Tab-separated table of C-alpha atoms in Angstrom:
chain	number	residue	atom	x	y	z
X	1	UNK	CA	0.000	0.000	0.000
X	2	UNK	CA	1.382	3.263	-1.086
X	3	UNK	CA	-0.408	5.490	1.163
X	4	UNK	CA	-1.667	4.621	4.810
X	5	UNK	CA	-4.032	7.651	4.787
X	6	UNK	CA	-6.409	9.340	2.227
X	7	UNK	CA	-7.730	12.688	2.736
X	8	UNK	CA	-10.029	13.966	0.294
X	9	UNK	CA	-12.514	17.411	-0.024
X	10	UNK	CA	-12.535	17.402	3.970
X	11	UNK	CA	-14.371	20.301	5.241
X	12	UNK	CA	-15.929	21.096	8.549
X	13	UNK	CA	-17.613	24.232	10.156
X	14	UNK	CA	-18.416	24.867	13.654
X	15	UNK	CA	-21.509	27.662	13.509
X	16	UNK	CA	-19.109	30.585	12.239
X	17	UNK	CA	-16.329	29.376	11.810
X	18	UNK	CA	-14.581	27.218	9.074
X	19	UNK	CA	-12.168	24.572	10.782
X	20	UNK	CA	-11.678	23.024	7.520
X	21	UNK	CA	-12.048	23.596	4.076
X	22	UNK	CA	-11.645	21.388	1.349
X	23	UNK	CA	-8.481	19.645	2.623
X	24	UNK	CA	-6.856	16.742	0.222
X	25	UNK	CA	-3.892	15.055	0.721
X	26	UNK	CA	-2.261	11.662	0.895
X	27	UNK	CA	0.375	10.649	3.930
X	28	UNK	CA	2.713	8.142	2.255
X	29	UNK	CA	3.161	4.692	4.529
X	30	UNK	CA	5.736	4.277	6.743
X	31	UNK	CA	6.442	7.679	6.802
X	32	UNK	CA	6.848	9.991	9.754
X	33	UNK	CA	4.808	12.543	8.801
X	34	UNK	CA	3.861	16.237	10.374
X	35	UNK	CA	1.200	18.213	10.134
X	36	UNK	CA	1.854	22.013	10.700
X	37	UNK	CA	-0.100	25.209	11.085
X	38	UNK	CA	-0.374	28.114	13.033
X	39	UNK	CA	-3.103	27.783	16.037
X	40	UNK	CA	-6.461	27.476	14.881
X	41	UNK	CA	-5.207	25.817	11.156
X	42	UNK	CA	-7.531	23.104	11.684
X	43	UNK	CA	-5.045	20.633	12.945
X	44	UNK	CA	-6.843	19.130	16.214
X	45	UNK	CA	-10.302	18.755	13.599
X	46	UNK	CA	-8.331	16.713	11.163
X	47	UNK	CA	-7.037	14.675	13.524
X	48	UNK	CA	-10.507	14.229	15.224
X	49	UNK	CA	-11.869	13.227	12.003
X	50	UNK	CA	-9.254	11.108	10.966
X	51	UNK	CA	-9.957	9.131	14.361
X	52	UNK	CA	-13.894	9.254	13.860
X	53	UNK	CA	-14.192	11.325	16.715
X	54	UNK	CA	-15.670	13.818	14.692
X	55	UNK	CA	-17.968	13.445	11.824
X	56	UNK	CA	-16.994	15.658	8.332
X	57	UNK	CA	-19.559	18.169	6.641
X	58	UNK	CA	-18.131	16.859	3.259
X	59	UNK	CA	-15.438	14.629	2.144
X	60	UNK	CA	-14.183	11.061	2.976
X	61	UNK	CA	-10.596	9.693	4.535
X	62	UNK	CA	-9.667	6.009	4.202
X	63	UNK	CA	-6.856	4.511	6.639
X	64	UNK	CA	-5.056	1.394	5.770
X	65	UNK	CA	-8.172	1.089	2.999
X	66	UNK	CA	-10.569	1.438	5.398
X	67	UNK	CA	-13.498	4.122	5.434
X	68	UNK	CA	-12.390	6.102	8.736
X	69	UNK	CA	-15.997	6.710	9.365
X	70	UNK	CA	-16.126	2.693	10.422
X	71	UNK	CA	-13.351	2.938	12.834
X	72	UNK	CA	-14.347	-0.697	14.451
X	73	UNK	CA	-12.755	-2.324	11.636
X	74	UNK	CA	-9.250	-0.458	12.844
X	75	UNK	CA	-9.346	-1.266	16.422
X	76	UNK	CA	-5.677	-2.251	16.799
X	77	UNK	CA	-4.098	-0.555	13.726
X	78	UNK	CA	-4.992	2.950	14.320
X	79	UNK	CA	-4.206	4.732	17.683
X	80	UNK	CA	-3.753	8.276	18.694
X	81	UNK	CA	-2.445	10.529	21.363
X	82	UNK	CA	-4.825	13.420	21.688
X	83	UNK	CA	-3.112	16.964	22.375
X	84	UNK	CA	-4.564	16.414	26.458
X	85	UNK	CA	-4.769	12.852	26.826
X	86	UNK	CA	-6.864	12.187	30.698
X	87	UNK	CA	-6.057	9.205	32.960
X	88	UNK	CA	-7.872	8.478	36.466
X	89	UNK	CA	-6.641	9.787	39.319
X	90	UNK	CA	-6.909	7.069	41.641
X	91	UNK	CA	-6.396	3.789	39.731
X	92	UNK	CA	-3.179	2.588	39.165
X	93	UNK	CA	-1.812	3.366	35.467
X	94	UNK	CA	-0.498	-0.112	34.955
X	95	UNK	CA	-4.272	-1.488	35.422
X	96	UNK	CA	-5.667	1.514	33.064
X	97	UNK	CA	-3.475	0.504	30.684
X	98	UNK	CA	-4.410	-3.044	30.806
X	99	UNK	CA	-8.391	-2.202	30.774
X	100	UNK	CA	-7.711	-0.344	27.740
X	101	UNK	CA	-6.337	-3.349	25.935
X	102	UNK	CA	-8.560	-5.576	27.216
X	103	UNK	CA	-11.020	-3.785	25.231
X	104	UNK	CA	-9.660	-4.343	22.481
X	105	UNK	CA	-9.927	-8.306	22.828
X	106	UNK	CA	-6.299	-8.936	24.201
X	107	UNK	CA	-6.202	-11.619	27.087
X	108	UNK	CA	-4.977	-9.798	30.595
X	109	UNK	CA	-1.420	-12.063	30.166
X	110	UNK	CA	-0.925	-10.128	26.541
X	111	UNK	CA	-2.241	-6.724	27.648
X	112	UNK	CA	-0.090	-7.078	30.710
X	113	UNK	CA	3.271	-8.127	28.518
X	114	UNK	CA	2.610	-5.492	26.172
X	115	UNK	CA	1.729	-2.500	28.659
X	116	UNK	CA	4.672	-3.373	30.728
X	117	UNK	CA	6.928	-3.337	27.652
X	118	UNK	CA	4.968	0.097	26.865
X	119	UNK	CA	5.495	1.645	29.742
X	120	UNK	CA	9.605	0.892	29.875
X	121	UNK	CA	9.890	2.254	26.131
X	122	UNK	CA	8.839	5.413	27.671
X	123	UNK	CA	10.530	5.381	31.547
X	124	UNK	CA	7.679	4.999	33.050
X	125	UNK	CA	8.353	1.473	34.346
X	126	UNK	CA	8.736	2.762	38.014
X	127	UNK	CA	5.540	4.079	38.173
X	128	UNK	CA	3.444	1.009	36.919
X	129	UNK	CA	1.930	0.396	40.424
X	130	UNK	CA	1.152	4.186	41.015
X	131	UNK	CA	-1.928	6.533	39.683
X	132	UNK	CA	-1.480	9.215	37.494
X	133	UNK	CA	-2.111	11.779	40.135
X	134	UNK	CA	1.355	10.822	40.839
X	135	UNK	CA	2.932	11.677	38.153
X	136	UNK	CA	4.268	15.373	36.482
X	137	UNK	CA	3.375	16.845	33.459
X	138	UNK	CA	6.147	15.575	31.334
X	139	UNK	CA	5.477	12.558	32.941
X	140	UNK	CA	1.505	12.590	31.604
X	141	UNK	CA	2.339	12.859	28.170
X	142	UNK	CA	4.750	10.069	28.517
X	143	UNK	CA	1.618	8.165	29.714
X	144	UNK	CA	-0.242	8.915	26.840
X	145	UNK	CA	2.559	8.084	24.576
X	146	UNK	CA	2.763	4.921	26.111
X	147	UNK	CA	-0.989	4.054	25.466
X	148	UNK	CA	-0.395	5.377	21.614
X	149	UNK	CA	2.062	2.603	21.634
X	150	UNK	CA	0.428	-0.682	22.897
X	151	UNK	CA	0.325	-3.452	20.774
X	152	UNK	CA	1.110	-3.186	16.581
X	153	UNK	CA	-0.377	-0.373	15.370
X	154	UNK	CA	0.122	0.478	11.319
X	155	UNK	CA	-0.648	4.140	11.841
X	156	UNK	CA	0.106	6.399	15.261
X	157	UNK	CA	-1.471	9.743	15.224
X	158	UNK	CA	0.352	12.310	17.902
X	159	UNK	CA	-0.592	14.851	18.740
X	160	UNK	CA	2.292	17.365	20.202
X	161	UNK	CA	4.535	14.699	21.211
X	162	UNK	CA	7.192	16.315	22.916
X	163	UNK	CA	5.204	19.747	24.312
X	164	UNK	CA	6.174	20.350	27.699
X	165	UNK	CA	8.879	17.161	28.056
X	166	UNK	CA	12.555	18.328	29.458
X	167	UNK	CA	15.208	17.571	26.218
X	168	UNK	CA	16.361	14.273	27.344
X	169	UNK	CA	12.359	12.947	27.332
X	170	UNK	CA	11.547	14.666	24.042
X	171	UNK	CA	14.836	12.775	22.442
X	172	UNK	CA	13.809	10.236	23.391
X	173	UNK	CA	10.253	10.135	22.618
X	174	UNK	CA	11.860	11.259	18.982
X	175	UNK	CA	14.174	8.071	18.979
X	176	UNK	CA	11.232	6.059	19.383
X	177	UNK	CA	9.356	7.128	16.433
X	178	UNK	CA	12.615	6.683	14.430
X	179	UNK	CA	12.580	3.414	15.235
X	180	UNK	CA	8.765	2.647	14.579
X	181	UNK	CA	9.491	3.867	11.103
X	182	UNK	CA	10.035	0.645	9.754
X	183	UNK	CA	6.729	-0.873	10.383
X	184	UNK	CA	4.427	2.036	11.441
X	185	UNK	CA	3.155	4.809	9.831
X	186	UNK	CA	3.507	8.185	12.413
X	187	UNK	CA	1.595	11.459	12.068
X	188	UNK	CA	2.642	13.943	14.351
X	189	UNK	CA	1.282	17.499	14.916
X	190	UNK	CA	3.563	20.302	16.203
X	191	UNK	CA	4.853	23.391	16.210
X	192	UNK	CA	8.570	22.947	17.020
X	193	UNK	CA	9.436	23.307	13.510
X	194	UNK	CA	13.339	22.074	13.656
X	195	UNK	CA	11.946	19.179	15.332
X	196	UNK	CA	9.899	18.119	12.288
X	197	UNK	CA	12.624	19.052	10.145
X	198	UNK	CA	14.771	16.551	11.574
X	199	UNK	CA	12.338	14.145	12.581
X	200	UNK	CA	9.650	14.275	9.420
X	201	UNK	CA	10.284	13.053	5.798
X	202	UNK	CA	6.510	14.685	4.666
X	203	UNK	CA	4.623	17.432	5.974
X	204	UNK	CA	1.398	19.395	5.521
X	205	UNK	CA	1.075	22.557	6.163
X	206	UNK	CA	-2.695	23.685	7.374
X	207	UNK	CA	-3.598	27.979	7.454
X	208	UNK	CA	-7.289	29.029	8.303
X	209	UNK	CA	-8.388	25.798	7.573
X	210	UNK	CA	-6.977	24.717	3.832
X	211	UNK	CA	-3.930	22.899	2.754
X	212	UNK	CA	-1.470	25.819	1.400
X	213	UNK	CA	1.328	23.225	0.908
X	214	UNK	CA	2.428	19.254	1.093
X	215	UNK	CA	5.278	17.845	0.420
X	216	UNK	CA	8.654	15.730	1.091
X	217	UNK	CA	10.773	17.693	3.788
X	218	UNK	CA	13.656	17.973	1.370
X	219	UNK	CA	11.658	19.054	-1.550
X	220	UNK	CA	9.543	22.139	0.108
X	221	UNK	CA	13.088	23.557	1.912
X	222	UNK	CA	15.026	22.654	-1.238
X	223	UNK	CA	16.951	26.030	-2.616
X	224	UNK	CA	19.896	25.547	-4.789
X	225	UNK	CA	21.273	28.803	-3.893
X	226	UNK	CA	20.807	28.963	-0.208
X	227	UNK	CA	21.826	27.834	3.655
X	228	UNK	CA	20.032	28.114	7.131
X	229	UNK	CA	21.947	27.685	10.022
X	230	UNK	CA	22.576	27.932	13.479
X	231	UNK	CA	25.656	30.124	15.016
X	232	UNK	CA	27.676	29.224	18.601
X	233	UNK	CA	27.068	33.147	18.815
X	234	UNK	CA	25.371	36.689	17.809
X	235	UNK	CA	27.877	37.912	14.673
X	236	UNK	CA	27.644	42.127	15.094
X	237	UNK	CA	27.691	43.896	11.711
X	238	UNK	CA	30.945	44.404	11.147
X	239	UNK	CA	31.511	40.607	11.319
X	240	UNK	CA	28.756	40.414	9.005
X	241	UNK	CA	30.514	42.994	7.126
X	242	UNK	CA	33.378	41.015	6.875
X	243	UNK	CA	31.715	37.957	6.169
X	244	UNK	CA	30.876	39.110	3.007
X	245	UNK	CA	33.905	40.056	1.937
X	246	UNK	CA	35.563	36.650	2.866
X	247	UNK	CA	32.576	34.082	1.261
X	248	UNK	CA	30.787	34.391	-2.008
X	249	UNK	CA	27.449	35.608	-0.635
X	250	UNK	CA	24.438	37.233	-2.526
X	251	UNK	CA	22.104	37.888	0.653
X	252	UNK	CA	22.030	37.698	4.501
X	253	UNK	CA	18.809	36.725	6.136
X	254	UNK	CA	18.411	37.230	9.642
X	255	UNK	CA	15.354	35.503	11.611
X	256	UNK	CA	16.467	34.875	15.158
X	257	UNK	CA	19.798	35.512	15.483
X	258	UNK	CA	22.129	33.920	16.250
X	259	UNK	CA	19.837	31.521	13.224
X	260	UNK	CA	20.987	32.790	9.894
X	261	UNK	CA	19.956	32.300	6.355
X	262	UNK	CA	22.156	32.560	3.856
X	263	UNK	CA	21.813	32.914	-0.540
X	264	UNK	CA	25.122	32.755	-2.050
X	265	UNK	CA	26.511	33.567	-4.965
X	266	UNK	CA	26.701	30.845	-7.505
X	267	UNK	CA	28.208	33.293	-10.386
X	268	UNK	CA	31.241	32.504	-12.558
X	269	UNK	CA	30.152	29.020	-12.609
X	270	UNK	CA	30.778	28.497	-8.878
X	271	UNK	CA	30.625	24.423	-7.269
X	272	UNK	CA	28.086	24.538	-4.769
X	273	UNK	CA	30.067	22.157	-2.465
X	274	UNK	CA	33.185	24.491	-2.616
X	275	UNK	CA	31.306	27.560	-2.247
X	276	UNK	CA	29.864	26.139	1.291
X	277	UNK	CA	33.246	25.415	1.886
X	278	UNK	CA	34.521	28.630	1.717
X	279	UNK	CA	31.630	30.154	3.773
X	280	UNK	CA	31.923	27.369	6.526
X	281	UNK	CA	36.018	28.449	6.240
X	282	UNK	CA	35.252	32.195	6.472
X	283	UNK	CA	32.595	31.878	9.699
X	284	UNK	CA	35.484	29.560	11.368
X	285	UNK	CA	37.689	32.419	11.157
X	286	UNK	CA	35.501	34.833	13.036
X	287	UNK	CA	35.394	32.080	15.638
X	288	UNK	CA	31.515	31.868	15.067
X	289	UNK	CA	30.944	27.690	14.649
X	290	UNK	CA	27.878	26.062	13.156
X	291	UNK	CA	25.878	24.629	15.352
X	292	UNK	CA	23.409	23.213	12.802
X	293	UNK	CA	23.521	23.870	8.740
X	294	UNK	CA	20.479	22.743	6.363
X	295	UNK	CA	21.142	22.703	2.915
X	296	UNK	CA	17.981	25.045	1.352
X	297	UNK	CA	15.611	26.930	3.402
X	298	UNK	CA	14.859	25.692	6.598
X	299	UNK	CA	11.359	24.261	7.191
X	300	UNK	CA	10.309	27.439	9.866
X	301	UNK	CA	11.377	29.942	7.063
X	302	UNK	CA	9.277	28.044	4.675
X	303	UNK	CA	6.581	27.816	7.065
X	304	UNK	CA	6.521	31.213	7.974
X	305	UNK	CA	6.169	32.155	4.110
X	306	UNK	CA	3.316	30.149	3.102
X	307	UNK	CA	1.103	30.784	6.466
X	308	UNK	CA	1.553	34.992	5.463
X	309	UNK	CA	4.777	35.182	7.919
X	310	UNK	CA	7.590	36.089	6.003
X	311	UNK	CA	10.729	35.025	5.081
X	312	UNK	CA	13.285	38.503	3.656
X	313	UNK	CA	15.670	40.012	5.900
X	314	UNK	CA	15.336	41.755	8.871
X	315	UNK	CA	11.905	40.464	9.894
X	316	UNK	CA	11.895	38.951	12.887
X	317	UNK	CA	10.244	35.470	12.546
X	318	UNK	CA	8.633	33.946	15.709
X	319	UNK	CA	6.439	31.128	16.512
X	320	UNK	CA	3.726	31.217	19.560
């Protein structure tokens, strides 16, 4: 199967307002793939849909071949994290855990195996015996991780993964979905934008409730003229000043310094490989070291410009 999910013509209103509006797109399987858009994009409905919670006006969206709107027939294959996934307070979250996949028709000796192997993918093996009142915030989306992951599911839907997890948790919540690559298809809203970069090989990007763009990571930020990166520091403008005079540049782009984006100049017949050389060389010299460098412009940049941000110098480019 080439695709493990089929959007097509999905539109939904809530009284006033338009949540979604004639959305089509395909997510390729086992892909990770993200969803993006500023607040309010539509990315929650989609997601709700996609899961049957919610009911489209118009439109249709098949998942592993299967009509989403009969969801019973994907009990096991499909499972989501929802953006503020609830446990009880009181029982433990080793026994919730089980409950839930006892519902799904697992004996309590498979349900316990697989929730206890659940639960230690995410470090929450300590806590088995405890109930969720117990446990931090981090800790709760762990949790709800760890139900997203029970059993074999062919298609994971998260929903801000890594939102409010300290950077050790959120790498490895990201190693994780690496490794489910191979036999699981992973959807994953967010708005850390270098996260999807690194982490996503497709995206879709949502704004006031349409699809402005989708794509392969690498072909939406390609550029054959440009470089985004990250600097150990702040470069003042006469470093700037003599950064141009020491690398073949066209244009500086500034969005949050000390992030850079940078067009060369390809003139004269220039190697691309060499010319990065030489800027790399010249930005070594003014003891400024890359931290990060992406080949093309980075996903945020790209973001920013199809959602009506921008992406020329000296605006300053923010996400909330």
């Amino acid at each position: 199967m080439d695709h493990a999910v089929q959007i097509r013509n999905i539109s939904k209103r809530f009284g006033d307002i338009q949540a979604l509006d004639d959305v089509t797109f395909d997510v390729p399987a086992h892909s990770v793939f993200g969803l993006l858009g500023p607040n309010g994009a539509g990315k929650t409905t989609l997601f709700s849909i996609v899961a049957s919670f919610l009911q489209p006006d118009r439109g249709s969206i098949d998942v592993l071949g299967h009509d989403a709107r009969r969801i019973s027939e994907l009990h096991g294959r499909l499972t989501i994290l929802p953006q503020d996934a609830e446990f009880q307070a009181n029982a433990s979250i080793l026994e919730q855990l089980v409950f839930f996949r006892r519902l799904d028709g697992q004996d309590r000796a498979t349900a316990l195996r697989e929730v206890e192997r659940s639960l230690e993918l995410v470090g929450l093996e300590d806590y088995a015996k405890r109930g969720a009142r117990a446990l931090s915030h981090g800790m709760m989306k762990r949790l709800g991780i760890a139900q997203a992951f029970l059993g074999e599911p062919e298609v994971i839907l998260l929903d801000e993964p890594t939102a409010g997890l300290d950077p050790a948790n959120a790498r490895q919540i990201r190693d994780l979905i690496q490794a489910l690559r191979e036999r699981t298809t992973v959807v994953i809203s967010s708005h850390n934008l270098a996260e999807i970069q690194d982490l996503c090989d497709h995206v879709a990007i949502l704004a006031k409730g349409r699809l402005v763009t989708c794509g392969s990571v690498s072909d939406l930020t390609a550029s054959a003229r440009e470089v985004d990166l990250r600097l150990s520091r702040v470069l003042d403008d006469a470093e700037l000043e003599r950064l141009r005079s020491a690398a073949p540049i066209a244009a500086i782009i500034t969005s949050d310094a000390p992030d850079y984006a940078i067009r060369l100049d390809l003139g004269d017949g220039r190697d691309w490989d060499d010319t990065v050389a030489s800027l790399l060389r010249a930005l070594l010299d003014l003891n400024a070291v890359p931290r990060r460098l992406y080949e093309g412009q980075s996903l945020e940049r790209h973001f920013l410009a199809v959602t009506g941000g921008s992406g020329s110098a000296d605006d300053d480019a923010s996400l909330e």
